[in-house]
């Protein structure tokens, strides 16, 4: 007996959409994976760029110090134990130091959202929405076969459709902490030269600075603070490997064989143009 | 002219204090004074190459507060305030004029002096400013007992005294991956 199938699992008022079988392609026989470009990659790009190009070593206390760069507000064990070299024997943080603090992200206005018309359940695999199509150079199904040649078979192409990335602008606050203002000048100058550059090592994202604010406090009972905050905006396109519980990458096979047949449609036309067509059900007839 | 609090009485108090702090309690700190004529200063009133006079050991009383942890974007930081009380006579003997901005080393930490308190006068009179003493109208009265330095623990790296970023720490050798 056939298994009963519920037809309205998603909505009370409308039946579940019927997926096209053209998109039901097995994925267990390929090794194509997609990790996406994630917020982590943007964070790492900013971190790597500062670490490699901007955190210039500075002279202090008769030594040359490489400036530690890190993300703000790590866990306690990380700050105290793993990065204990940033502290003196009493546990006090030692300057200089560069900390990165991600403050937020928002949609970019300067780039149109290409998949704006997509509904949430309309991921590329289900058709619709815009996607990026990539063709695989080699398909195992196309390996040399005498039978295909003799039968004049067209090789099938293997495509992978990626969801359109989201264009966002990630905001950071770069906190620079030095012992002396003289050291701060040298560091801040470096940042200014990299305004508008593509920051990163593997993935690169154009970054813009929003001005520098200095904060120098010399309050009694505390050590003198020389700090600068540089807001940075990184323009990024992020795409995730899964959207709406479905893979954001979708395999597609090109049409291998196209068969053309004859198709005719005939219908009765009224002799008098003023006559109303009252029953179209009988007057249309499909002929194959 | 007061009946009590003369110079002779003050001497008695002075001797007791000196014996108590120098011989009974006997906590010594190292007092660092910046050699300001030798220390180059930049436009911003700071020096990356601080030069100090030879430190001087001075007995004192210490009132140390608990270590407090503060947290901001830079991470967790630990700080501490302490109060160091010196006998003014001892400082005079060692030719030290303590001022805010000097440093005190104690318990392998360095403390920067934020504030100096000079208001412990025996009998309420400071012999240096008491009019009877100043104008030689009376015998010496009063006694300026102490100098109290209010300090906070400072970062060692900024002082240019010790290297904090090199070396090994044998005291805390522990097997790894326990």
Tab-separated table of C-alpha atoms in Angstrom:
chain	number	residue	atom	x	y	z
A	1	UNK	CA	0.000	0.000	0.000
A	2	UNK	CA	1.322	3.381	-0.896
A	3	UNK	CA	2.613	5.503	1.929
A	4	UNK	CA	0.315	8.368	2.691
A	5	UNK	CA	1.878	11.748	2.212
A	6	UNK	CA	0.891	14.888	3.993
A	7	UNK	CA	0.500	17.649	1.490
A	8	UNK	CA	0.258	20.669	3.774
A	9	UNK	CA	3.159	20.477	6.133
A	10	UNK	CA	4.384	24.020	5.628
A	11	UNK	CA	1.140	25.933	5.585
A	12	UNK	CA	-2.460	25.260	6.425
A	13	UNK	CA	-3.743	27.073	3.369
A	14	UNK	CA	-1.449	26.008	0.588
A	15	UNK	CA	0.054	22.689	-0.373
A	16	UNK	CA	3.750	22.073	-0.094
A	17	UNK	CA	5.683	23.167	-3.171
A	18	UNK	CA	6.575	20.322	-5.465
A	19	UNK	CA	10.270	20.329	-6.102
A	20	UNK	CA	11.472	19.843	-9.600
A	21	UNK	CA	13.271	16.553	-9.990
A	22	UNK	CA	15.767	18.294	-12.197
A	23	UNK	CA	17.304	19.714	-9.050
A	24	UNK	CA	17.359	16.439	-7.185
A	25	UNK	CA	20.905	15.543	-8.035
A	26	UNK	CA	22.891	13.208	-5.890
A	27	UNK	CA	25.875	14.746	-4.124
A	28	UNK	CA	27.531	11.698	-2.677
A	29	UNK	CA	29.586	11.065	-5.788
A	30	UNK	CA	31.445	14.367	-5.936
A	31	UNK	CA	33.944	15.992	-3.642
A	32	UNK	CA	32.989	19.586	-4.230
A	33	UNK	CA	32.615	21.392	-0.949
A	34	UNK	CA	31.990	24.989	-0.098
A	35	UNK	CA	33.023	26.664	3.089
A	36	UNK	CA	31.851	30.115	2.128
A	37	UNK	CA	33.280	33.470	3.032
A	38	UNK	CA	32.285	34.117	6.568
A	39	UNK	CA	32.572	36.818	9.152
A	40	UNK	CA	35.541	34.960	10.554
A	41	UNK	CA	37.358	35.470	7.246
A	42	UNK	CA	36.720	39.201	7.372
A	43	UNK	CA	37.926	39.327	10.974
A	44	UNK	CA	41.006	37.353	10.113
A	45	UNK	CA	41.766	39.545	7.107
A	46	UNK	CA	41.722	42.665	9.264
A	47	UNK	CA	43.785	40.951	11.950
A	48	UNK	CA	46.353	39.596	9.475
A	49	UNK	CA	46.769	42.906	7.729
A	50	UNK	CA	47.378	44.783	10.966
A	51	UNK	CA	49.720	42.065	12.188
A	52	UNK	CA	51.723	41.875	8.962
A	53	UNK	CA	51.803	45.449	7.759
A	54	UNK	CA	50.712	47.909	10.420
A	55	UNK	CA	51.984	46.750	13.793
A	56	UNK	CA	55.473	48.036	13.286
A	57	UNK	CA	57.970	47.072	15.985
A	58	UNK	CA	58.762	49.951	18.283
A	59	UNK	CA	61.713	50.692	20.508
A	60	UNK	CA	61.064	50.769	24.206
A	61	UNK	CA	63.044	50.054	27.332
A	62	UNK	CA	66.206	49.471	25.275
A	63	UNK	CA	64.606	46.681	23.266
A	64	UNK	CA	62.606	46.412	20.085
A	65	UNK	CA	59.119	45.204	20.795
A	66	UNK	CA	56.787	43.472	18.384
A	67	UNK	CA	53.361	44.809	19.119
A	68	UNK	CA	50.882	42.107	20.124
A	69	UNK	CA	47.701	42.223	18.055
A	70	UNK	CA	44.528	40.519	19.128
A	71	UNK	CA	40.800	40.671	19.420
A	72	UNK	CA	39.381	42.421	22.433
A	73	UNK	CA	37.685	40.711	25.333
A	74	UNK	CA	38.970	37.186	25.035
A	75	UNK	CA	38.326	34.620	27.709
A	76	UNK	CA	40.164	34.977	30.994
A	77	UNK	CA	42.370	31.917	30.520
A	78	UNK	CA	43.393	33.212	27.128
A	79	UNK	CA	44.219	36.688	28.364
A	80	UNK	CA	46.065	35.632	31.494
A	81	UNK	CA	47.648	32.308	30.555
A	82	UNK	CA	47.907	31.928	26.797
A	83	UNK	CA	48.853	35.568	26.288
A	84	UNK	CA	50.753	35.973	29.509
A	85	UNK	CA	53.646	37.526	27.606
A	86	UNK	CA	51.560	40.669	27.340
A	87	UNK	CA	51.780	41.166	31.099
A	88	UNK	CA	54.464	41.816	33.631
A	89	UNK	CA	55.085	39.694	36.707
A	90	UNK	CA	52.316	41.470	38.567
A	91	UNK	CA	49.747	40.730	35.888
A	92	UNK	CA	49.614	44.276	34.595
A	93	UNK	CA	49.121	44.699	30.871
A	94	UNK	CA	52.154	46.090	29.146
A	95	UNK	CA	51.958	48.604	26.365
A	96	UNK	CA	52.165	48.721	23.366
A	97	UNK	CA	49.121	46.769	22.355
A	98	UNK	CA	46.669	46.712	19.459
A	99	UNK	CA	43.211	45.329	20.033
A	100	UNK	CA	40.492	44.817	17.443
A	101	UNK	CA	36.873	45.131	18.410
A	102	UNK	CA	34.147	44.288	15.902
A	103	UNK	CA	31.297	46.663	16.549
A	104	UNK	CA	28.750	45.544	13.954
A	105	UNK	CA	27.863	45.204	10.316
A	106	UNK	CA	25.225	46.538	8.020
A	107	UNK	CA	24.030	46.039	4.469
A	108	UNK	CA	25.907	47.968	1.876
A	109	UNK	CA	23.909	50.594	0.052
A	110	UNK	CA	26.339	51.000	-2.804
A	111	UNK	CA	25.895	47.455	-4.085
A	112	UNK	CA	22.449	46.222	-5.157
A	113	UNK	CA	21.199	43.069	-3.530
A	114	UNK	CA	21.031	40.805	-6.526
A	115	UNK	CA	18.897	38.197	-4.863
A	116	UNK	CA	16.390	40.623	-3.507
A	117	UNK	CA	13.468	38.798	-5.079
A	118	UNK	CA	14.255	35.498	-3.440
A	119	UNK	CA	11.827	34.184	-0.920
A	120	UNK	CA	13.307	32.369	2.067
A	121	UNK	CA	12.450	28.930	0.694
A	122	UNK	CA	13.636	29.812	-2.755
A	123	UNK	CA	17.268	28.865	-2.440
A	124	UNK	CA	19.220	28.283	-5.656
A	125	UNK	CA	18.650	24.560	-5.565
A	126	UNK	CA	14.940	25.041	-5.695
A	127	UNK	CA	15.209	27.333	-8.673
A	128	UNK	CA	14.630	31.022	-8.757
A	129	UNK	CA	16.689	33.708	-7.143
A	130	UNK	CA	19.975	34.696	-8.631
A	131	UNK	CA	22.969	32.511	-8.299
A	132	UNK	CA	26.538	32.284	-9.448
A	133	UNK	CA	27.075	29.407	-11.862
A	134	UNK	CA	30.475	27.750	-11.944
A	135	UNK	CA	31.350	25.076	-14.449
A	136	UNK	CA	33.497	22.162	-13.384
A	137	UNK	CA	36.362	21.607	-15.752
A	138	UNK	CA	36.276	17.820	-15.597
A	139	UNK	CA	33.301	15.569	-15.212
A	140	UNK	CA	33.830	11.875	-14.626
A	141	UNK	CA	30.763	11.095	-16.669
A	142	UNK	CA	32.538	12.490	-19.734
A	143	UNK	CA	35.519	10.236	-19.656
A	144	UNK	CA	36.539	8.811	-23.033
A	145	UNK	CA	34.102	6.228	-24.166
A	146	UNK	CA	33.911	4.650	-27.603
A	147	UNK	CA	30.195	4.112	-27.233
A	148	UNK	CA	29.518	7.826	-26.796
A	149	UNK	CA	31.430	8.684	-29.966
A	150	UNK	CA	29.787	6.094	-32.122
A	151	UNK	CA	26.371	7.104	-30.902
A	152	UNK	CA	27.143	10.791	-31.263
A	153	UNK	CA	26.350	11.537	-27.636
A	154	UNK	CA	26.857	15.035	-26.403
A	155	UNK	CA	29.037	15.286	-23.274
A	156	UNK	CA	27.149	16.551	-20.273
A	157	UNK	CA	28.451	19.488	-18.314
A	158	UNK	CA	28.601	19.703	-14.557
A	159	UNK	CA	27.727	23.024	-12.977
A	160	UNK	CA	27.649	24.271	-9.441
A	161	UNK	CA	25.307	27.048	-8.517
A	162	UNK	CA	26.245	29.258	-5.599
A	163	UNK	CA	23.924	31.542	-3.752
A	164	UNK	CA	24.624	35.211	-4.380
A	165	UNK	CA	26.715	36.606	-1.533
A	166	UNK	CA	25.457	39.243	0.828
A	167	UNK	CA	27.276	42.537	0.460
A	168	UNK	CA	27.902	43.986	3.872
A	169	UNK	CA	30.087	46.500	5.601
A	170	UNK	CA	31.723	45.274	8.786
A	171	UNK	CA	32.695	47.920	11.335
A	172	UNK	CA	35.663	47.629	13.645
A	173	UNK	CA	37.288	49.740	16.302
A	174	UNK	CA	41.035	49.384	16.330
A	175	UNK	CA	42.313	50.278	19.774
A	176	UNK	CA	45.958	51.191	19.920
A	177	UNK	CA	47.565	51.519	23.277
A	178	UNK	CA	51.118	52.752	23.645
A	179	UNK	CA	53.242	53.955	26.486
A	180	UNK	CA	54.170	57.227	24.812
A	181	UNK	CA	52.502	59.593	22.417
A	182	UNK	CA	55.626	59.611	20.294
A	183	UNK	CA	55.155	55.900	19.638
A	184	UNK	CA	51.485	56.435	18.920
A	185	UNK	CA	52.269	58.946	16.194
A	186	UNK	CA	54.329	56.414	14.285
A	187	UNK	CA	51.661	53.731	14.461
A	188	UNK	CA	48.728	55.922	13.535
A	189	UNK	CA	50.580	57.274	10.530
A	190	UNK	CA	50.932	53.751	9.190
A	191	UNK	CA	47.213	53.181	9.430
A	192	UNK	CA	46.500	56.344	7.507
A	193	UNK	CA	48.649	55.178	4.606
A	194	UNK	CA	46.590	51.990	4.332
A	195	UNK	CA	43.257	53.761	4.152
A	196	UNK	CA	41.307	52.381	1.206
A	197	UNK	CA	43.608	49.425	0.663
A	198	UNK	CA	42.429	45.840	0.426
A	199	UNK	CA	43.289	44.351	3.807
A	200	UNK	CA	43.979	40.676	4.320
A	201	UNK	CA	46.258	37.870	3.255
A	202	UNK	CA	44.068	35.140	1.692
A	203	UNK	CA	40.783	36.926	1.397
A	204	UNK	CA	41.127	40.635	0.925
A	205	UNK	CA	38.536	43.240	1.721
A	206	UNK	CA	38.754	46.955	0.998
A	207	UNK	CA	38.903	48.864	4.257
A	208	UNK	CA	38.342	52.532	4.967
A	209	UNK	CA	39.262	54.490	8.053
A	210	UNK	CA	36.839	56.890	9.685
A	211	UNK	CA	39.297	59.179	11.400
A	212	UNK	CA	41.351	58.715	14.517
A	213	UNK	CA	40.439	59.765	18.041
A	214	UNK	CA	43.059	60.064	20.754
A	215	UNK	CA	42.501	59.489	24.413
A	216	UNK	CA	45.305	60.517	26.731
A	217	UNK	CA	44.448	60.327	30.410
A	218	UNK	CA	46.749	61.059	33.283
A	219	UNK	CA	44.545	60.620	36.312
A	220	UNK	CA	45.972	60.283	39.827
A	221	UNK	CA	45.966	56.738	41.074
A	222	UNK	CA	46.328	55.278	37.590
A	223	UNK	CA	49.067	54.915	35.058
A	224	UNK	CA	49.116	57.348	32.198
A	225	UNK	CA	47.037	56.127	29.263
A	226	UNK	CA	47.877	56.895	25.658
A	227	UNK	CA	45.215	55.382	23.474
A	228	UNK	CA	43.877	55.889	20.000
A	229	UNK	CA	40.742	54.487	18.462
A	230	UNK	CA	40.510	54.029	14.709
A	231	UNK	CA	37.122	53.045	13.299
A	232	UNK	CA	37.569	50.827	10.242
A	233	UNK	CA	34.911	49.768	7.756
A	234	UNK	CA	35.580	46.612	5.749
A	235	UNK	CA	33.542	46.087	2.619
A	236	UNK	CA	32.847	42.390	2.387
A	237	UNK	CA	30.732	39.876	0.533
A	238	UNK	CA	29.822	37.005	2.776
A	239	UNK	CA	28.223	33.768	1.757
A	240	UNK	CA	27.497	30.877	4.040
A	241	UNK	CA	27.621	27.169	3.188
A	242	UNK	CA	24.064	26.642	4.370
A	243	UNK	CA	21.014	28.809	3.942
A	244	UNK	CA	17.669	27.872	5.403
A	245	UNK	CA	18.944	24.412	6.353
A	246	UNK	CA	19.920	23.729	2.749
A	247	UNK	CA	23.265	23.721	1.098
A	248	UNK	CA	24.041	27.004	-0.575
A	249	UNK	CA	25.877	25.185	-3.339
A	250	UNK	CA	23.833	23.172	-5.760
A	251	UNK	CA	24.931	20.695	-8.383
A	252	UNK	CA	23.390	20.853	-11.827
A	253	UNK	CA	23.865	18.692	-14.901
A	254	UNK	CA	23.425	20.084	-18.371
A	255	UNK	CA	20.862	18.602	-20.694
A	256	UNK	CA	22.443	15.648	-22.402
A	257	UNK	CA	19.889	14.922	-25.092
A	258	UNK	CA	17.312	17.198	-26.641
A	259	UNK	CA	14.512	15.570	-28.667
A	260	UNK	CA	12.479	17.775	-30.899
A	261	UNK	CA	9.017	16.630	-31.805
A	262	UNK	CA	6.115	18.099	-33.720
A	263	UNK	CA	3.572	19.989	-31.772
A	264	UNK	CA	0.475	21.616	-33.171
A	265	UNK	CA	-2.285	23.487	-31.484
A	266	UNK	CA	-5.533	23.971	-33.314
A	267	UNK	CA	-8.572	25.802	-32.192
A	268	UNK	CA	-11.756	27.096	-33.745
A	269	UNK	CA	-11.907	30.766	-34.492
A	270	UNK	CA	-15.310	32.397	-34.592
A	271	UNK	CA	-16.360	33.633	-37.999
A	272	UNK	CA	-17.764	36.778	-36.557
A	273	UNK	CA	-15.238	38.685	-34.452
A	274	UNK	CA	-18.059	40.034	-32.259
A	275	UNK	CA	-19.064	36.544	-31.166
A	276	UNK	CA	-18.117	35.652	-27.610
A	277	UNK	CA	-16.141	32.500	-26.937
A	278	UNK	CA	-18.237	30.836	-24.306
A	279	UNK	CA	-16.693	27.440	-23.905
A	280	UNK	CA	-12.983	27.214	-24.375
A	281	UNK	CA	-12.729	23.723	-22.928
A	282	UNK	CA	-13.806	21.984	-26.119
A	283	UNK	CA	-12.501	24.454	-28.619
A	284	UNK	CA	-8.804	23.960	-27.680
A	285	UNK	CA	-7.241	20.706	-28.617
A	286	UNK	CA	-3.670	19.717	-28.333
A	287	UNK	CA	-2.292	17.579	-31.106
A	288	UNK	CA	0.941	15.737	-30.691
B	1	UNK	CA	53.644	79.438	75.089
B	2	UNK	CA	52.305	75.910	75.450
B	3	UNK	CA	53.187	73.871	78.489
B	4	UNK	CA	53.729	70.662	76.567
B	5	UNK	CA	55.008	69.717	73.112
B	6	UNK	CA	58.396	71.343	73.350
B	7	UNK	CA	61.462	70.220	71.453
B	8	UNK	CA	62.517	67.914	74.277
B	9	UNK	CA	59.152	66.166	74.273
B	10	UNK	CA	59.325	65.896	70.524
B	11	UNK	CA	62.711	64.258	70.728
B	12	UNK	CA	61.251	61.541	72.918
B	13	UNK	CA	58.563	60.799	70.332
B	14	UNK	CA	61.137	60.986	67.543
B	15	UNK	CA	63.357	58.355	69.176
B	16	UNK	CA	60.486	55.976	69.824
B	17	UNK	CA	59.254	56.274	66.233
B	18	UNK	CA	62.717	55.795	64.835
B	19	UNK	CA	63.341	52.686	66.895
B	20	UNK	CA	59.950	51.249	66.021
B	21	UNK	CA	60.262	51.756	62.271
B	22	UNK	CA	63.973	51.262	61.754
B	23	UNK	CA	64.713	48.465	64.203
B	24	UNK	CA	61.475	46.733	65.188
B	25	UNK	CA	59.376	46.740	62.032
B	26	UNK	CA	62.295	47.197	59.635
B	27	UNK	CA	60.511	46.999	56.272
B	28	UNK	CA	62.755	48.490	53.620
B	29	UNK	CA	61.833	49.763	50.214
B	30	UNK	CA	63.972	51.075	47.403
B	31	UNK	CA	63.329	54.671	46.555
B	32	UNK	CA	63.908	55.720	42.932
B	33	UNK	CA	64.187	59.357	41.970
B	34	UNK	CA	64.250	60.494	38.373
B	35	UNK	CA	67.373	62.330	37.362
B	36	UNK	CA	65.418	65.081	35.669
B	37	UNK	CA	68.433	67.024	34.383
B	38	UNK	CA	69.667	63.918	32.593
B	39	UNK	CA	66.348	62.548	31.358
B	40	UNK	CA	65.479	63.789	27.876
B	41	UNK	CA	61.931	65.038	27.513
B	42	UNK	CA	60.003	65.235	24.271
B	43	UNK	CA	57.338	67.642	23.077
B	44	UNK	CA	54.581	65.751	24.869
B	45	UNK	CA	56.236	65.790	28.298
B	46	UNK	CA	57.299	62.181	28.237
B	47	UNK	CA	60.581	60.333	28.077
B	48	UNK	CA	61.311	56.987	26.510
B	49	UNK	CA	64.728	56.911	28.163
B	50	UNK	CA	64.232	57.635	31.822
B	51	UNK	CA	67.365	57.929	33.919
B	52	UNK	CA	67.243	57.395	37.667
B	53	UNK	CA	69.561	58.187	40.509
B	54	UNK	CA	70.920	55.275	42.483
B	55	UNK	CA	68.036	53.826	44.520
B	56	UNK	CA	68.087	54.381	48.279
B	57	UNK	CA	66.840	51.906	50.838
B	58	UNK	CA	64.518	53.469	53.354
B	59	UNK	CA	62.619	51.835	56.228
B	60	UNK	CA	58.913	52.608	56.274
B	61	UNK	CA	55.456	51.376	57.153
B	62	UNK	CA	53.293	50.026	54.323
B	63	UNK	CA	49.550	49.958	54.116
B	64	UNK	CA	48.805	47.979	50.992
B	65	UNK	CA	45.387	47.570	49.471
B	66	UNK	CA	44.098	44.431	47.808
B	67	UNK	CA	44.857	43.776	44.163
B	68	UNK	CA	41.882	44.847	42.062
B	69	UNK	CA	41.035	43.540	38.616
B	70	UNK	CA	39.636	45.913	36.050
B	71	UNK	CA	38.481	45.089	32.559
B	72	UNK	CA	38.119	47.088	29.399
B	73	UNK	CA	38.686	46.555	25.685
B	74	UNK	CA	42.365	46.036	26.317
B	75	UNK	CA	41.643	43.078	28.540
B	76	UNK	CA	41.825	42.319	32.207
B	77	UNK	CA	44.233	44.417	34.156
B	78	UNK	CA	45.398	44.178	37.737
B	79	UNK	CA	46.285	47.147	39.829
B	80	UNK	CA	46.905	48.003	43.423
B	81	UNK	CA	47.277	51.085	45.548
B	82	UNK	CA	49.571	51.286	48.533
B	83	UNK	CA	50.482	53.852	51.141
B	84	UNK	CA	54.099	54.160	52.251
B	85	UNK	CA	54.746	56.098	55.461
B	86	UNK	CA	58.264	57.398	56.090
B	87	UNK	CA	59.781	59.142	59.024
B	88	UNK	CA	60.632	62.609	57.806
B	89	UNK	CA	63.843	62.562	59.827
B	90	UNK	CA	65.016	59.439	57.995
B	91	UNK	CA	64.394	61.064	54.636
B	92	UNK	CA	66.366	64.124	55.726
B	93	UNK	CA	69.258	61.938	56.844
B	94	UNK	CA	69.343	60.322	53.416
B	95	UNK	CA	68.946	63.679	51.628
B	96	UNK	CA	65.764	62.673	49.858
B	97	UNK	CA	63.093	65.143	48.884
B	98	UNK	CA	60.151	62.943	48.050
B	99	UNK	CA	57.829	64.265	45.388
B	100	UNK	CA	54.983	62.972	43.276
B	101	UNK	CA	56.352	61.162	40.244
B	102	UNK	CA	59.063	59.279	42.138
B	103	UNK	CA	58.982	55.507	42.266
B	104	UNK	CA	59.142	52.996	45.077
B	105	UNK	CA	60.140	49.397	44.597
B	106	UNK	CA	58.731	46.914	47.009
B	107	UNK	CA	57.968	43.214	46.668
B	108	UNK	CA	59.318	43.204	43.095
B	109	UNK	CA	56.722	45.768	42.037
B	110	UNK	CA	57.114	49.429	41.317
B	111	UNK	CA	54.793	52.065	42.713
B	112	UNK	CA	54.461	55.570	41.392
B	113	UNK	CA	53.865	58.293	43.963
B	114	UNK	CA	50.615	60.121	43.235
B	115	UNK	CA	50.312	62.261	46.297
B	116	UNK	CA	52.369	63.310	49.305
B	117	UNK	CA	50.794	63.934	52.702
B	118	UNK	CA	52.717	66.052	55.204
B	119	UNK	CA	50.238	66.738	57.936
B	120	UNK	CA	51.137	64.599	60.924
B	121	UNK	CA	52.315	67.229	63.370
B	122	UNK	CA	52.923	66.277	66.931
B	123	UNK	CA	51.061	68.717	69.156
B	124	UNK	CA	49.521	70.176	66.001
B	125	UNK	CA	52.592	72.290	65.324
B	126	UNK	CA	55.000	72.195	62.458
B	127	UNK	CA	58.309	73.489	63.787
B	128	UNK	CA	59.267	74.795	60.347
B	129	UNK	CA	56.254	77.104	60.120
B	130	UNK	CA	55.224	77.681	63.733
B	131	UNK	CA	55.556	81.468	64.217
B	132	UNK	CA	57.150	81.186	67.646
B	133	UNK	CA	59.916	79.041	66.180
B	134	UNK	CA	60.287	81.061	62.995
B	135	UNK	CA	60.725	84.375	64.784
B	136	UNK	CA	62.795	82.889	67.641
B	137	UNK	CA	60.246	84.003	70.188
B	138	UNK	CA	59.994	80.635	71.889
B	139	UNK	CA	61.901	77.406	72.099
B	140	UNK	CA	61.206	74.838	69.417
B	141	UNK	CA	57.722	73.414	69.609
B	142	UNK	CA	56.017	70.615	67.671
B	143	UNK	CA	57.363	67.886	65.477
B	144	UNK	CA	56.710	67.109	61.816
B	145	UNK	CA	56.586	63.355	62.113
B	146	UNK	CA	56.013	61.711	58.784
B	147	UNK	CA	55.758	61.825	55.066
B	148	UNK	CA	53.004	59.642	53.682
B	149	UNK	CA	53.192	58.710	50.017
B	150	UNK	CA	50.015	57.563	48.293
B	151	UNK	CA	51.012	55.374	45.386
B	152	UNK	CA	49.681	53.063	42.718
B	153	UNK	CA	51.369	50.088	41.168
B	154	UNK	CA	52.843	50.984	37.823
B	155	UNK	CA	53.906	49.076	34.749
B	156	UNK	CA	57.515	48.012	35.021
B	157	UNK	CA	58.147	48.298	31.320
B	158	UNK	CA	57.760	52.058	31.232
B	159	UNK	CA	60.444	52.757	33.804
B	160	UNK	CA	63.484	51.653	31.865
B	161	UNK	CA	64.828	49.949	34.977
B	162	UNK	CA	64.221	46.260	34.385
B	163	UNK	CA	63.780	44.094	31.317
B	164	UNK	CA	60.378	42.494	31.519
B	165	UNK	CA	60.104	40.952	28.072
B	166	UNK	CA	63.073	38.625	28.121
B	167	UNK	CA	64.262	35.823	30.371
B	168	UNK	CA	62.783	32.635	31.747
B	169	UNK	CA	60.699	31.935	34.753
B	170	UNK	CA	62.156	29.014	36.633
B	171	UNK	CA	59.939	29.411	39.652
B	172	UNK	CA	56.873	28.269	37.824
B	173	UNK	CA	58.228	25.254	36.020
B	174	UNK	CA	55.439	22.715	35.729
B	175	UNK	CA	55.035	19.601	33.591
B	176	UNK	CA	52.813	20.250	30.603
B	177	UNK	CA	49.690	18.494	29.387
B	178	UNK	CA	48.557	17.343	32.793
